[in-house]
Amino acid sequence: MAVHSHIERVLWNHDQISARVSDLASQISAAFAGTSSPPVLVGVATGSFIFLADLVRRINLPVAVDFVRVESYGFGTQSNGAPKISSDLKVDVKNKHVILVEDIVDTGNTLSCLIAHMEAKGASSVSVCTFLDKPMRRKVNFQLVGEGKFYRGFECPDYFVVGYGMDFAELYRNLPYVGVLKPECYQ
């Protein structure tokens, strides 16, 4: 089974991804250069792990890193609309700047849940850095906290995409690009 044969087309290749991640890291480095405490980058597991690893290695500041796990997809292609935190942070974010690092923002349900969760934990600001954004699928308008900012890698058309950490049924995360999964692979 050749994994690449399951891809209808590539949307962003390795070089495009690398350049965009470097740009996002530069923006974050500049935005937080004058802050007294290092930001805490919180990866939303599992989809963000490759993006988070690439991003933090390019940020030119001390940063703390942690993960949170939120379940909302299961083995389907549509969010169930009721995200649930199944594994919480170990790092204390009280009075700290939090940057939620997402693989993709779709409906906004998961992000809204996580922003409220970080605010309840006492974060002084909550920013979002998402690799992909699908604003046309947004159902929930989320509010950032404090001086929080929204960083977006690419605006994604309304396709079911995999690769660069994103999956279908836990497969395809290892692709070095982002591609559209052929419908026959998930229907």
Coordinates of C-alpha atoms in Angstrom, one line a residue:
M1 CA 0.0 0.0 0.0
A2 CA 1.7 3.2 -1.2
V3 CA 0.5 6.0 1.1
H4 CA 1.1 8.7 -1.6
S5 CA -1.4 6.9 -3.9
H6 CA -4.2 7.9 -1.4
I7 CA -3.6 11.6 -2.1
E8 CA -5.7 13.3 -4.7
R9 CA -3.4 16.3 -4.8
V10 CA -0.8 18.2 -2.7
L11 CA -1.9 21.6 -1.4
W12 CA 1.4 22.6 0.3
N13 CA 4.7 20.9 -0.2
H14 CA 7.6 20.6 2.2
D15 CA 9.4 23.8 1.1
Q16 CA 6.2 26.0 1.2
I17 CA 5.5 24.6 4.7
S18 CA 9.0 25.3 6.0
A19 CA 9.0 28.9 4.7
R20 CA 5.6 29.6 6.3
V21 CA 6.6 28.0 9.7
S22 CA 9.7 30.2 9.7
D23 CA 7.6 33.3 9.1
L24 CA 5.2 32.4 11.9
A25 CA 8.1 31.8 14.3
S26 CA 9.6 35.2 13.4
Q27 CA 6.2 36.9 14.1
I28 CA 5.9 35.2 17.5
S29 CA 9.6 36.0 18.4
A30 CA 9.0 39.7 17.6
A31 CA 5.6 39.8 19.4
F32 CA 7.0 38.3 22.6
A33 CA 10.5 39.7 22.6
G34 CA 9.7 42.3 25.3
T35 CA 7.7 40.2 27.7
S36 CA 8.9 39.5 31.1
S37 CA 8.0 35.8 31.2
P38 CA 8.4 33.3 28.3
P39 CA 5.3 32.2 26.5
V40 CA 3.9 28.8 27.0
L41 CA 3.2 27.0 23.7
V42 CA 0.5 24.5 24.2
G43 CA 0.2 21.9 21.4
V44 CA -3.2 20.5 20.8
A45 CA -2.4 16.7 20.5
T46 CA -2.0 14.8 18.4
G47 CA -2.3 16.7 15.1
S48 CA -0.1 19.6 16.0
F49 CA 3.0 17.7 17.1
I50 CA 5.0 18.1 13.9
F51 CA 4.0 21.7 13.4
L52 CA 4.8 22.5 17.1
A53 CA 8.2 20.8 16.9
D54 CA 9.1 22.8 13.7
L55 CA 7.7 26.0 15.1
V56 CA 9.5 26.0 18.6
R57 CA 12.8 25.2 17.0
R58 CA 12.6 28.4 15.0
I59 CA 11.3 30.7 17.8
N60 CA 14.2 32.9 19.0
L61 CA 13.1 33.1 22.6
P62 CA 13.0 30.9 25.6
V63 CA 9.6 29.1 25.6
A64 CA 7.8 26.5 27.7
V65 CA 6.1 23.7 25.9
D66 CA 3.2 21.4 27.0
F67 CA 0.4 19.5 25.4
V68 CA -3.4 19.2 25.9
R69 CA -5.5 16.5 24.3
V70 CA -9.0 17.2 23.1
E71 CA -11.3 14.6 21.6
S72 CA -13.8 15.8 19.0
Y73 CA -13.3 13.7 15.8
G74 CA -12.9 10.1 16.8
F75 CA -12.4 8.2 13.6
G76 CA -14.7 10.3 11.4
T77 CA -14.1 13.3 9.1
Q78 CA -16.5 15.7 10.9
S79 CA -16.1 17.1 14.4
N80 CA -18.8 15.9 16.8
G81 CA -19.3 19.5 18.0
A82 CA -18.7 18.6 21.6
P83 CA -15.0 18.8 22.4
K84 CA -13.8 17.2 25.6
I85 CA -10.4 17.7 27.3
S86 CA -9.1 14.2 27.9
S87 CA -5.5 15.1 29.0
D88 CA -4.7 18.4 30.6
L89 CA -1.6 20.5 31.0
K90 CA 1.3 19.8 33.4
V91 CA 2.7 23.4 33.2
D92 CA 1.0 26.1 35.4
V93 CA -0.2 28.8 33.0
K94 CA -1.4 31.2 35.7
N95 CA -0.3 34.8 34.8
K96 CA 1.5 33.5 31.7
H97 CA 1.1 34.1 28.0
V98 CA -0.3 31.0 26.3
I99 CA -0.1 30.3 22.6
L100 CA -2.4 27.4 21.6
V101 CA -0.8 25.6 18.7
E102 CA -3.3 23.9 16.5
D103 CA -3.0 21.8 13.3
I104 CA -6.3 23.1 11.9
V105 CA -9.1 25.4 13.0
D106 CA -12.3 24.3 11.5
T107 CA -15.7 24.9 13.3
G108 CA -14.0 26.7 16.2
N109 CA -15.6 24.5 18.8
T110 CA -12.3 23.0 20.1
L111 CA -10.6 26.3 20.1
S112 CA -13.4 28.0 22.0
C113 CA -13.3 25.3 24.6
L114 CA -9.5 25.5 25.0
I115 CA -9.4 29.3 25.2
A116 CA -12.0 29.2 28.0
H117 CA -10.0 26.5 29.7
M118 CA -6.8 28.5 29.6
E119 CA -8.6 31.6 30.8
A120 CA -10.1 29.6 33.7
K121 CA -6.5 28.5 34.6
G122 CA -5.5 32.2 34.9
A123 CA -3.6 32.8 31.7
S124 CA -2.9 36.5 31.3
S125 CA -3.3 36.2 27.5
V126 CA -4.2 33.4 25.1
S127 CA -3.1 33.5 21.5
V128 CA -3.6 31.0 18.7
C129 CA -1.1 29.7 16.2
T130 CA -2.8 27.4 13.7
F131 CA -1.1 25.8 10.8
L132 CA -4.3 25.7 8.7
D133 CA -7.5 27.7 9.0
K134 CA -10.9 26.9 7.5
P135 CA -12.9 30.1 8.2
M136 CA -15.7 29.0 5.8
R137 CA -16.5 26.2 8.2
R138 CA -16.6 28.3 11.4
K139 CA -19.6 27.8 13.6
V140 CA -18.2 29.4 16.8
N141 CA -16.6 32.8 17.0
F142 CA -13.9 32.5 19.6
Q143 CA -12.5 35.4 21.7
L144 CA -8.8 35.6 22.4
V145 CA -7.8 36.6 25.9
G146 CA -5.9 39.8 26.9
E147 CA -3.4 40.8 24.2
G148 CA -3.8 37.5 22.4
K149 CA -3.2 37.3 18.7
F150 CA -4.2 35.0 15.9
Y151 CA -1.4 33.5 13.8
R152 CA -2.4 31.6 10.7
G153 CA -0.2 29.5 8.5
F154 CA -2.4 28.9 5.5
E155 CA -6.1 29.4 4.7
C156 CA -7.3 25.9 3.7
P157 CA -10.0 25.2 1.2
D158 CA -12.9 23.0 2.3
Y159 CA -11.2 19.7 1.6
F160 CA -10.4 16.8 4.0
V161 CA -6.7 17.1 4.3
V162 CA -4.0 14.9 5.8
G163 CA -0.2 15.1 6.3
Y164 CA 2.2 17.1 8.3
G165 CA 0.7 15.7 11.5
M166 CA -3.0 15.7 10.4
D167 CA -4.7 12.3 10.1
F168 CA -7.6 10.2 9.1
A169 CA -8.1 7.4 11.6
E170 CA -4.6 7.9 12.9
L171 CA -3.0 7.4 9.5
Y172 CA -1.2 9.8 7.1
R173 CA 0.4 12.0 9.8
N174 CA 3.8 11.1 8.5
L175 CA 3.4 12.7 5.1
P176 CA 5.9 15.6 4.6
Y177 CA 3.3 17.7 2.8
V178 CA -0.4 18.5 3.2
G179 CA -2.6 16.8 0.7
V180 CA -6.3 16.1 -0.1
L181 CA -7.2 12.6 0.8
K182 CA -9.1 10.7 -1.9
P183 CA -12.7 10.3 -0.8
E184 CA -12.6 6.5 -1.4
C185 CA -10.1 6.3 1.4
Y186 CA -12.5 7.6 4.0
Q187 CA -16.1 7.0 2.8

